[in-house]
Every structure is written in C-alpha cells, then in structure tokens.
Coordinates of N, CA and C in Angstrom, one line a residue:
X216 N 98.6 124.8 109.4 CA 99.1 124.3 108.1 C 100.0 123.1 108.2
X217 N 100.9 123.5 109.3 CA 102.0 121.8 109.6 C 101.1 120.3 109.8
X218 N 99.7 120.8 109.9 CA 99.0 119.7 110.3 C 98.4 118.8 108.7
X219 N 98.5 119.5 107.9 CA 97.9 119.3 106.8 C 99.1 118.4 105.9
X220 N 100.3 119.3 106.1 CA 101.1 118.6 105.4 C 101.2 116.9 106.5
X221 N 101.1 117.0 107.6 CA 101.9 116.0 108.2 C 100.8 114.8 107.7
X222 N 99.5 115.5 107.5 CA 98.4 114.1 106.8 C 98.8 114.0 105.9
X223 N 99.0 115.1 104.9 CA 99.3 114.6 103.5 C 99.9 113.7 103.0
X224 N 101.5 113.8 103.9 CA 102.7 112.8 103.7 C 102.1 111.0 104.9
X225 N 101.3 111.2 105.8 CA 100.7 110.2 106.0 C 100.0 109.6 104.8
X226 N 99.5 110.0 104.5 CA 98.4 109.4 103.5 C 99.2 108.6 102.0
X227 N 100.5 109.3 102.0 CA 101.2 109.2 100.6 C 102.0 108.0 100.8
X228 N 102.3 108.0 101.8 CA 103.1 107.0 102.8 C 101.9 105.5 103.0
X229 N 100.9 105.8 103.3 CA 99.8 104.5 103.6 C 99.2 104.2 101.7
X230 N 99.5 104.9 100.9 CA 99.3 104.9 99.8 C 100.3 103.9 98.8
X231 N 101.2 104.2 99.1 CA 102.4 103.4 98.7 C 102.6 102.0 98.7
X232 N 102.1 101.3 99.6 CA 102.1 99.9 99.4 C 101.2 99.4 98.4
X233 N 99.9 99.8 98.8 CA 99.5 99.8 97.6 C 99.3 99.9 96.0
X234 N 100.1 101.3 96.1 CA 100.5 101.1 94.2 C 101.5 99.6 94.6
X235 N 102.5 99.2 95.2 CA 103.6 98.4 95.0 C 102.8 96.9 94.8
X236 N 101.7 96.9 95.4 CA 101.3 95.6 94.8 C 100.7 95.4 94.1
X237 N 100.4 96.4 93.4 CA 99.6 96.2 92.1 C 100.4 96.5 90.8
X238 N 101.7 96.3 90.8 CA 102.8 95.9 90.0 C 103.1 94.1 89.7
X239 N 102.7 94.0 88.7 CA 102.5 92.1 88.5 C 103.8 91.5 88.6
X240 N 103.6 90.0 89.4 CA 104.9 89.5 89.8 C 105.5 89.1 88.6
X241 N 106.7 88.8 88.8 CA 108.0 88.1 87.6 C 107.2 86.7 87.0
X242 N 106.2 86.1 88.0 CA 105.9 84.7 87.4 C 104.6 85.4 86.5
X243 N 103.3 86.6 86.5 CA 102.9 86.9 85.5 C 103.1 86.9 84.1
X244 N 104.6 87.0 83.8 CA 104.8 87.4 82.1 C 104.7 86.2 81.5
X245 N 104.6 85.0 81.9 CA 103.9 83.8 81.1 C 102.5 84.4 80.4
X246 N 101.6 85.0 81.7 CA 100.0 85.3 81.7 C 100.4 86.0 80.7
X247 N 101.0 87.3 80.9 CA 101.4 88.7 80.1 C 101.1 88.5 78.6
X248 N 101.7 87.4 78.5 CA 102.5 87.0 76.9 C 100.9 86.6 76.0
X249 N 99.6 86.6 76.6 CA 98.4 86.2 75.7 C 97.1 87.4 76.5
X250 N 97.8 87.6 77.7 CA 96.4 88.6 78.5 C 96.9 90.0 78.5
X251 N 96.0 90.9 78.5 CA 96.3 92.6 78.4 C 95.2 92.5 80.2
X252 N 95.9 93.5 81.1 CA 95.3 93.6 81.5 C 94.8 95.3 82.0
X253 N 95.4 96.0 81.0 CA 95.0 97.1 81.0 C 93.0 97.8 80.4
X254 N 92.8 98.9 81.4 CA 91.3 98.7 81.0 C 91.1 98.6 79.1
X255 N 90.5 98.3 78.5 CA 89.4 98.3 77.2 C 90.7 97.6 76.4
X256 N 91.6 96.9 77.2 CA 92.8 96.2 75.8 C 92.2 94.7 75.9
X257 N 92.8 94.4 75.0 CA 92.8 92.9 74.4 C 94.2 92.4 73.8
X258 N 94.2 91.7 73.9 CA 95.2 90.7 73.3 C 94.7 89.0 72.5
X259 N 95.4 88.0 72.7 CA 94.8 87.0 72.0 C 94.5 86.2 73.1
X260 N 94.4 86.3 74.3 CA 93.4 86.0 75.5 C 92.6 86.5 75.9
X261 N 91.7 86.5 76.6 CA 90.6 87.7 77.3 C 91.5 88.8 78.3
X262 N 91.0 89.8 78.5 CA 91.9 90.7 79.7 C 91.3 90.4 80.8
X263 N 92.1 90.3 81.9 CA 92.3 89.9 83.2 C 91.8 90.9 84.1
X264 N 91.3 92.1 83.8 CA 91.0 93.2 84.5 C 89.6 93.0 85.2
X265 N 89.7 93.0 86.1 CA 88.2 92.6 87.4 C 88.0 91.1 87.1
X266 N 89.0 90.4 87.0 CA 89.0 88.7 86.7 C 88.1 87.9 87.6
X267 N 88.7 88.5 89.1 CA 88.4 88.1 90.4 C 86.9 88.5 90.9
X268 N 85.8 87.4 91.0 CA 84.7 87.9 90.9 C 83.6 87.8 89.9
X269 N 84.0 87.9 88.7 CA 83.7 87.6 87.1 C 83.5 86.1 87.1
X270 N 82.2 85.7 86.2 CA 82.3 84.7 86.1 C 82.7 84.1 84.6
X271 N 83.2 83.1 84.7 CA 84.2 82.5 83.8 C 83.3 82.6 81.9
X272 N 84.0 83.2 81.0 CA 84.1 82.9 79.9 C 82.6 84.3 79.4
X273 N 82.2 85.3 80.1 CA 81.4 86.1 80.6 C 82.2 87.8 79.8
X274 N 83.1 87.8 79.1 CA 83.6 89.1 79.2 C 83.6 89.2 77.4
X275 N 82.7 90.3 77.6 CA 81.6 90.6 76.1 C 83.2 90.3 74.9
X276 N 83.3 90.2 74.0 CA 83.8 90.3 72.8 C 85.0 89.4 72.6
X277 N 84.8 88.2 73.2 CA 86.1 87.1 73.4 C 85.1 85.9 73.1
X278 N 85.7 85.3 72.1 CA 85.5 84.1 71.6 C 85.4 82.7 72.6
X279 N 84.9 82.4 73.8 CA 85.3 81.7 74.7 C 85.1 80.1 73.9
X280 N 85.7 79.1 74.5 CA 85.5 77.5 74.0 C 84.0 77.2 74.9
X281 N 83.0 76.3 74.3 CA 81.6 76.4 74.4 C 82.2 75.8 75.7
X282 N 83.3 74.9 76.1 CA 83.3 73.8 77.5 C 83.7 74.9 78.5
X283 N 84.5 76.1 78.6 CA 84.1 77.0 79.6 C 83.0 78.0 79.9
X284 N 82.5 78.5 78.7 CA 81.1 79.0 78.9 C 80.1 78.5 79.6
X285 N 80.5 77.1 79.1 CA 79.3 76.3 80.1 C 80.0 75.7 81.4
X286 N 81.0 75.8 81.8 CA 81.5 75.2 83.0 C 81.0 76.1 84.4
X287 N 80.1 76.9 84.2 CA 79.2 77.9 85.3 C 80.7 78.2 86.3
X288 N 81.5 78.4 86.1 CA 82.9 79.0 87.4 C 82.8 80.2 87.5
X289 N 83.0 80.4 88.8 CA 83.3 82.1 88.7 C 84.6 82.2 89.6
X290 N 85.2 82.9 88.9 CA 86.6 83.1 89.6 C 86.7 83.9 90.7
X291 N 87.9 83.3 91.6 CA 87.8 83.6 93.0 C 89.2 82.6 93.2
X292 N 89.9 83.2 94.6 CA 91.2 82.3 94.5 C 91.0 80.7 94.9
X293 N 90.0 80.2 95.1 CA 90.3 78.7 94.7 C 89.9 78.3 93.3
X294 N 88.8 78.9 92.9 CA 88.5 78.5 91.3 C 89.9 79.2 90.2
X295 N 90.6 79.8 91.2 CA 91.8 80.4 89.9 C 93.0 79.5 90.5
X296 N 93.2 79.0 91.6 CA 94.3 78.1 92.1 C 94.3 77.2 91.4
X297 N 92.9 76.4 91.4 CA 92.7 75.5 90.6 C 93.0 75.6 89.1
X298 N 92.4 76.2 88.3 CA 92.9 76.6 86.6 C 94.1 76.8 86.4
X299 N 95.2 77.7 87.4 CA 96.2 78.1 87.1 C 97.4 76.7 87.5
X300 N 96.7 75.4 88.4 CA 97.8 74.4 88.4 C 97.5 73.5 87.2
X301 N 96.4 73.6 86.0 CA 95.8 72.8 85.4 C 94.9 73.3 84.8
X302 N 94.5 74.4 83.5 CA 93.7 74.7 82.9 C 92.9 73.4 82.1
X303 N 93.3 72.5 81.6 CA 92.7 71.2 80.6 C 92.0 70.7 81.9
X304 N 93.2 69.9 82.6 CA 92.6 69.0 83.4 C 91.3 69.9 84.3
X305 N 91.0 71.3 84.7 CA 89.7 71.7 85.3 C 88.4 71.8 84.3
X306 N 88.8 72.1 83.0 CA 87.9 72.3 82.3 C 88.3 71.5 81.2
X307 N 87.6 70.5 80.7 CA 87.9 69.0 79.4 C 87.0 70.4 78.3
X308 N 87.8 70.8 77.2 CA 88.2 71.7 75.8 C 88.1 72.8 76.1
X309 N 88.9 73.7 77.0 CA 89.1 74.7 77.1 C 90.3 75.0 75.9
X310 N 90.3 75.9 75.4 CA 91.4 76.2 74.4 C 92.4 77.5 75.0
X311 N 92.7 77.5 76.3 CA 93.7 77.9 77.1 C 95.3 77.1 76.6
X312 N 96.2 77.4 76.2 CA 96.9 76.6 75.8 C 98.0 76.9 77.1
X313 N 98.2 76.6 78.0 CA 98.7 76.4 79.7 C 98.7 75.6 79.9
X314 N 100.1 74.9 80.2 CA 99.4 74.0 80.8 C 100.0 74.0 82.5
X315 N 100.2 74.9 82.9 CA 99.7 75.1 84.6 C 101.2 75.6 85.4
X316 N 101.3 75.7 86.4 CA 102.0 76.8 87.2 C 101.8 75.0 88.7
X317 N 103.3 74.3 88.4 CA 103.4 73.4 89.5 C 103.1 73.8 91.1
X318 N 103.8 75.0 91.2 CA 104.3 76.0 92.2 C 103.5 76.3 92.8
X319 N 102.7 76.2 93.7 CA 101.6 76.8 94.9 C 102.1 78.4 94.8
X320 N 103.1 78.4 95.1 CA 103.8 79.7 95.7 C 104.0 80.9 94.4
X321 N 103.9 80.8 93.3 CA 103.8 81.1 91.8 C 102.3 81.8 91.8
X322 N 101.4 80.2 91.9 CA 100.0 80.8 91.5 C 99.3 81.4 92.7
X323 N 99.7 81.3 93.3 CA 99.2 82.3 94.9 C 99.8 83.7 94.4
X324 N 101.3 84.3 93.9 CA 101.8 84.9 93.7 C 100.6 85.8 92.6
X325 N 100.3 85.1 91.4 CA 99.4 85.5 90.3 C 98.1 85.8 91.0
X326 N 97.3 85.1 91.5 CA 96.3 85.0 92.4 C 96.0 86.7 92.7
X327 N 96.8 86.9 94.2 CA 96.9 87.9 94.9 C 97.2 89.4 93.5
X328 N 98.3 88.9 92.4 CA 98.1 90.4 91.9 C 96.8 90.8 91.1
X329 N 96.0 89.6 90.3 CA 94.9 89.7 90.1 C 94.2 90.1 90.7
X330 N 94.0 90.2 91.9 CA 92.4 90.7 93.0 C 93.3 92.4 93.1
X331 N 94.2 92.7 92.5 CA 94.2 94.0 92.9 C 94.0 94.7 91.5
X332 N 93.5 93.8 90.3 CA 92.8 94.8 88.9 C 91.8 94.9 89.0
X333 N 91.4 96.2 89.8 CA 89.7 96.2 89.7 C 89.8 97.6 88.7

C-alpha cells in the first residue's frame, strides 16, 4: 500500500507544473479583454481555445474580415509572434483592433500560454 501512495503523490507533484502553466500570464488581460478562452464561450473576438494549430479565421460562428480568411495562416508560434508584434501590418484589413505587443518577451510570454489551451 506505501507503494501506491508514494506514486500517487509522485504523480500530483509531476502534475503540478503543469496546471501552473496553464494559468494566463499578466500580459494576457489585454487578449482577455475581447477573447474568451474557455471551451464553447465567445466574446467580441474569436476564442483562443486550440488557437495553436488552427488555421486562421477557420472557427465556425465568428464573423472573420474577408483579408484574414483569405490570408491562408495557420497559427503556430512564428505565425502568432508575428500577428501579436503587428496585427494590421501582417494582415492589410484585418479588423483586429491591436495594435501589437513591442516586447518579444510579452508575446513569447502569450505564445507559450496559448499552446497549453488544447
């Protein structure tokens, strides 16, 4: 029986980092403030949930601007590094109203908690 417990608390323990990074950084609540990224929510941006992977303007019941629909992107951390230092300037009439994250160290920040909403 001591053997069971001693996995258990291993496992809770290797479990733990985990949940901790999938808590959104401080520079998110810009995103926060127009994206839901809880499953089946919406807000007055698309939800962010399985972003990473997804291709751009692709997520059934969101009004997308016709210039990202057709911009064929699929998001992944350079196609989101890129949007996130410059939404207009990557895509000419995107109706994203962003206009970008200077900071490398910010949108890497956003990046990384994104790829953990699957």
């Amino acid at each position: 029986m001591p053997h069971r417990l001693t996995f258990a608390a291993a496992l809770a323990a290797l479990s733990w980092p985990a949940l901790a990074a999938a808590q959104p950084p401080a520079d998110f609540a810009v995103c926060a403030a127009c994206h839901a990224t809880a499953p089946g929510k919406t807000s007055f941006g698309p939800n962010l949930r399985r972003v990473v992977g997804r291709k751009a303007a692709s997520l059934p019941g969101y009004a997308y601007s016709a210039a990202l629909r057709q911009s064929g992107i699929s998001w992944n951390a350079k196609t989101l590094d890129t949007w996130l230092t410059n939404p207009q300037a990557m895509v000419k009439g995107t109706k994203m109203p962003f206009a970008g994250f200077s900071d490398p160290a910010k949108r890497k920040r956003v990046i990384d908690y994104l790829a953990t909403l699957k």
